[in-house]
mmCIF file of C-alpha atoms in Angstrom:
data_model
loop_
_atom_site.group_PDB
_atom_site.id
_atom_site.type_symbol
_atom_site.label_atom_id
_atom_site.label_comp_id
_atom_site.label_asym_id
_atom_site.label_seq_id
_atom_site.Cartn_x
_atom_site.Cartn_y
_atom_site.Cartn_z
ATOM 1 C CA GLU A 1080 -0.045 -0.101 -0.249
ATOM 2 C CA GLY A 1081 1.911 3.596 -0.666
ATOM 3 C CA PHE A 1082 4.683 1.963 -2.279
ATOM 4 C CA LEU A 1083 4.335 3.843 -5.861
ATOM 5 C CA ARG A 1084 3.722 7.167 -3.671
ATOM 6 C CA PHE A 1085 6.239 6.187 -2.240
ATOM 7 C CA VAL A 1086 8.718 5.881 -5.064
ATOM 8 C CA ASP A 1087 7.775 8.477 -6.437
ATOM 9 C CA ARG A 1088 8.877 10.797 -3.404
ATOM 10 C CA VAL A 1089 12.084 8.743 -3.411
ATOM 11 C CA SER A 1090 12.698 9.150 -6.913
ATOM 12 C CA GLU A 1091 11.772 13.651 -6.868
ATOM 13 C CA GLU A 1092 13.640 14.108 -4.157
ATOM 14 C CA THR A 1093 16.622 13.025 -4.850
ATOM 15 C CA SER A 1094 16.336 14.538 -8.438
ATOM 16 C CA LEU A 1095 16.684 11.157 -10.263
ATOM 17 C CA PRO A 1096 15.902 10.315 -12.579
ATOM 18 C CA PRO A 1097 12.736 7.150 -13.704
ATOM 19 C CA ALA A 1098 15.805 5.831 -15.889
ATOM 20 C CA ASN A 1099 18.252 5.478 -12.655
ATOM 21 C CA LEU A 1100 16.196 2.522 -10.361
ATOM 22 C CA MET A 1101 15.516 -0.383 -10.386
ATOM 23 C CA VAL A 1102 13.200 -2.288 -8.523
ATOM 24 C CA GLU A 1103 14.137 -5.983 -7.291
ATOM 25 C CA LEU A 1104 11.678 -9.043 -6.532
ATOM 26 C CA THR A 1105 12.325 -12.272 -5.585
ATOM 27 C CA GLU A 1106 11.676 -14.648 -7.198
ATOM 28 C CA THR A 1107 9.682 -16.356 -4.068
ATOM 29 C CA HIS A 1108 7.153 -13.299 -3.784
ATOM 30 C CA LEU A 1109 6.550 -12.531 -6.831
ATOM 31 C CA VAL A 1110 4.966 -16.372 -7.257
ATOM 32 C CA LYS A 1111 2.524 -14.940 -4.376
ATOM 33 C CA GLU A 1112 1.315 -12.133 -5.332
ATOM 34 C CA ASP A 1113 1.310 -11.562 -8.456
ATOM 35 C CA LYS A 1114 -1.975 -10.104 -9.754
ATOM 36 C CA ILE A 1115 -0.684 -7.392 -7.414
ATOM 37 C CA ILE A 1116 2.685 -7.368 -8.139
ATOM 38 C CA ARG A 1117 1.992 -7.468 -12.178
ATOM 39 C CA ARG A 1118 -0.346 -4.634 -11.562
ATOM 40 C CA VAL A 1119 1.991 -2.813 -9.501
ATOM 41 C CA PHE A 1120 5.699 -3.639 -11.636
ATOM 42 C CA LEU A 1121 3.928 -2.173 -14.947
ATOM 43 C CA GLU A 1122 2.585 1.187 -13.915
ATOM 44 C CA LEU A 1123 6.033 0.875 -12.668
ATOM 45 C CA GLN A 1124 7.430 0.203 -15.514
ATOM 46 C CA SER A 1125 5.285 2.669 -17.124
ATOM 47 C CA ARG A 1126 6.950 5.372 -15.832
ATOM 48 C CA GLY A 1127 10.304 4.327 -16.529
ATOM 49 C CA ILE A 1128 10.772 1.622 -13.711
ATOM 50 C CA ALA A 1129 12.736 -1.682 -14.205
ATOM 51 C CA ILE A 1130 12.367 -4.827 -12.562
ATOM 52 C CA ALA A 1131 14.402 -7.468 -11.363
ATOM 53 C CA MET A 1132 13.491 -10.569 -10.792
ATOM 54 C CA ASP A 1133 15.680 -11.962 -8.058
ATOM 55 C CA ASP A 1134 17.367 -15.081 -7.080
ATOM 56 C CA PHE A 1135 16.098 -16.865 -9.749
ATOM 57 C CA GLY A 1136 16.040 -20.869 -9.651
ATOM 58 C CA THR A 1137 15.825 -20.796 -5.918
ATOM 59 C CA GLY A 1138 12.553 -21.328 -5.940
ATOM 60 C CA TYR A 1139 9.727 -21.947 -8.776
ATOM 61 C CA SER A 1140 11.444 -21.501 -10.933
ATOM 62 C CA SER A 1141 8.814 -21.505 -12.869
ATOM 63 C CA LEU A 1142 8.415 -20.859 -16.794
ATOM 64 C CA GLY A 1143 5.801 -19.890 -16.674
ATOM 65 C CA LEU A 1144 5.927 -16.872 -14.432
ATOM 66 C CA LEU A 1145 9.056 -15.757 -16.399
ATOM 67 C CA LYS A 1146 6.953 -15.642 -19.308
ATOM 68 C CA ASN A 1147 3.562 -13.951 -17.744
ATOM 69 C CA THR A 1148 5.760 -11.776 -15.158
ATOM 70 C CA PRO A 1149 6.471 -8.368 -16.624
ATOM 71 C CA VAL A 1150 10.274 -7.724 -15.337
ATOM 72 C CA ASP A 1151 13.493 -5.950 -16.989
ATOM 73 C CA LEU A 1152 16.592 -8.239 -15.655
ATOM 74 C CA ILE A 1153 16.862 -11.677 -13.963
ATOM 75 C CA LYS A 1154 19.269 -12.144 -11.657
ATOM 76 C CA ILE A 1155 20.401 -16.290 -11.423
ATOM 77 C CA ASP A 1156 20.908 -16.858 -7.950
ATOM 78 C CA ARG A 1157 24.679 -18.237 -7.035
ATOM 79 C CA VAL A 1158 23.550 -21.468 -5.483
ATOM 80 C CA PHE A 1159 23.637 -22.214 -10.105
ATOM 81 C CA VAL A 1160 27.318 -20.993 -9.683
ATOM 82 C CA LYS A 1161 29.276 -22.116 -6.471
ATOM 83 C CA ASP A 1162 29.838 -25.576 -8.517
ATOM 84 C CA ILE A 1163 30.440 -24.587 -11.990
ATOM 85 C CA GLN A 1164 33.552 -25.284 -12.898
ATOM 86 C CA GLU A 1165 32.736 -29.144 -11.981
ATOM 87 C CA ASN A 1166 29.525 -29.428 -12.603
ATOM 88 C CA THR A 1167 28.498 -29.164 -15.784
ATOM 89 C CA PHE A 1168 24.464 -28.918 -14.890
ATOM 90 C CA ASP A 1169 25.154 -25.155 -13.390
ATOM 91 C CA ALA A 1170 26.890 -24.319 -17.149
ATOM 92 C CA ALA A 1171 24.408 -25.854 -19.300
ATOM 93 C CA PHE A 1172 21.478 -24.441 -16.858
ATOM 94 C CA ILE A 1173 22.992 -20.191 -17.286
ATOM 95 C CA ARG A 1174 22.946 -20.607 -20.799
ATOM 96 C CA SER A 1175 20.099 -21.881 -21.278
ATOM 97 C CA ILE A 1176 17.937 -19.528 -18.662
ATOM 98 C CA VAL A 1177 19.902 -16.326 -20.666
ATOM 99 C CA ALA A 1178 19.146 -17.980 -24.184
ATOM 100 C CA LEU A 1179 16.010 -18.004 -22.921
ATOM 101 C CA CYS A 1180 15.921 -14.509 -21.277
ATOM 102 C CA HIS A 1181 17.494 -12.822 -24.601
ATOM 103 C CA ASP A 1182 15.093 -14.445 -27.341
ATOM 104 C CA VAL A 1183 12.091 -13.098 -25.009
ATOM 105 C CA GLY A 1184 13.660 -9.520 -24.653
ATOM 106 C CA LYS A 1185 14.698 -9.430 -21.033
ATOM 107 C CA GLN A 1186 18.466 -8.976 -19.769
ATOM 108 C CA VAL A 1187 20.097 -12.056 -17.376
ATOM 109 C CA CYS A 1188 22.435 -10.978 -14.095
ATOM 110 C CA LEU A 1189 24.290 -13.935 -12.574
ATOM 111 C CA GLU A 1190 24.881 -13.001 -8.610
ATOM 112 C CA GLY A 1191 27.437 -14.420 -5.870
ATOM 113 C CA VAL A 1192 30.316 -14.077 -7.810
ATOM 114 C CA GLU A 1193 32.577 -14.728 -5.836
ATOM 115 C CA THR A 1194 36.492 -15.711 -6.947
ATOM 116 C CA GLU A 1195 38.249 -15.908 -10.466
ATOM 117 C CA GLY A 1196 38.015 -19.259 -11.913
ATOM 118 C CA GLU A 1197 33.657 -18.919 -11.688
ATOM 119 C CA TYR A 1198 33.842 -15.312 -13.110
ATOM 120 C CA LYS A 1199 36.125 -17.290 -15.988
ATOM 121 C CA VAL A 1200 33.207 -19.752 -16.445
ATOM 122 C CA ALA A 1201 30.250 -17.231 -16.937
ATOM 123 C CA ARG A 1202 32.176 -14.792 -18.401
ATOM 124 C CA ASP A 1203 31.256 -16.555 -21.830
ATOM 125 C CA SER A 1204 27.773 -17.586 -20.916
ATOM 126 C CA GLY A 1205 26.297 -13.363 -22.390
ATOM 127 C CA MET A 1206 24.906 -11.806 -19.685
ATOM 128 C CA GLU A 1207 24.615 -8.785 -19.194
ATOM 129 C CA TYR A 1208 26.015 -8.317 -15.704
ATOM 130 C CA ILE A 1209 27.659 -10.320 -13.297
ATOM 131 C CA GLN A 1210 28.492 -9.630 -9.851
ATOM 132 C CA GLY A 1211 29.753 -10.710 -6.630
ATOM 133 C CA TYR A 1212 32.461 -10.424 -4.184
ATOM 134 C CA TYR A 1213 35.353 -11.109 -6.581
ATOM 135 C CA PHE A 1214 34.040 -7.676 -8.324
ATOM 136 C CA GLY A 1215 34.697 -6.222 -4.127
ATOM 137 C CA ARG A 1216 32.120 -6.301 -0.937
ATOM 138 C CA PRO A 1217 29.620 -3.698 0.103
ATOM 139 C CA LEU A 1218 30.456 -0.889 1.101
ATOM 140 C CA PRO A 1219 28.586 2.341 3.510
ATOM 141 C CA ALA A 1220 28.274 5.026 0.517
ATOM 142 C CA GLU A 1221 30.196 7.199 2.185
ATOM 143 C CA ASP A 1222 33.539 4.819 1.414
ATOM 144 C CA PHE A 1223 31.981 3.617 -2.618
ATOM 145 C CA ALA A 1224 31.890 7.658 -2.920
ATOM 146 C CA ARG A 1225 35.183 8.262 -2.312
ATOM 147 C CA LYS A 1226 36.363 5.143 -3.053
ATOM 148 C CA HIS A 1227 34.953 5.264 -6.467
ATOM 149 C CA LEU A 1228 33.260 8.702 -7.327
ATOM 150 C CA SER A 1229 35.871 11.013 -6.740
ATOM 151 C CA ASN A 1230 37.992 12.919 -8.865
ATOM 152 C CA ASN A 1231 40.989 11.054 -7.390
ATOM 153 C CA GLY A 1232 39.880 7.927 -7.275
#
């Protein structure tokens, strides 16, 4: 209740363009609230805000969910990364989901890449984004700005 007003207020207060915002919801939560979430997501997208399905592969992993949920980005969960060097299923699953998502106009992010070996196997799978501790740990906003946004860094 009031989520759309909240997003509008935050966007206005921060002068952040809607195209620079992305709302994430876990796959499991998307299934539970399908009709309500669908309406809110369509409204957010009409404002230029992107939608991401987080933790894909850990909950229901329904292809129907991929088909019917208005999301722009699918974030494949770490559960498919941690054994990617030894388990051919994980690499095949990632490649298949990337191809399917691309065929229907969705982008893909692989979550939880923590080692160089995981990155080397994953990097050629065709997804738009790869994230994880291999690239850096979470930082307080001030530390991030100092490290990555200053003219000194």
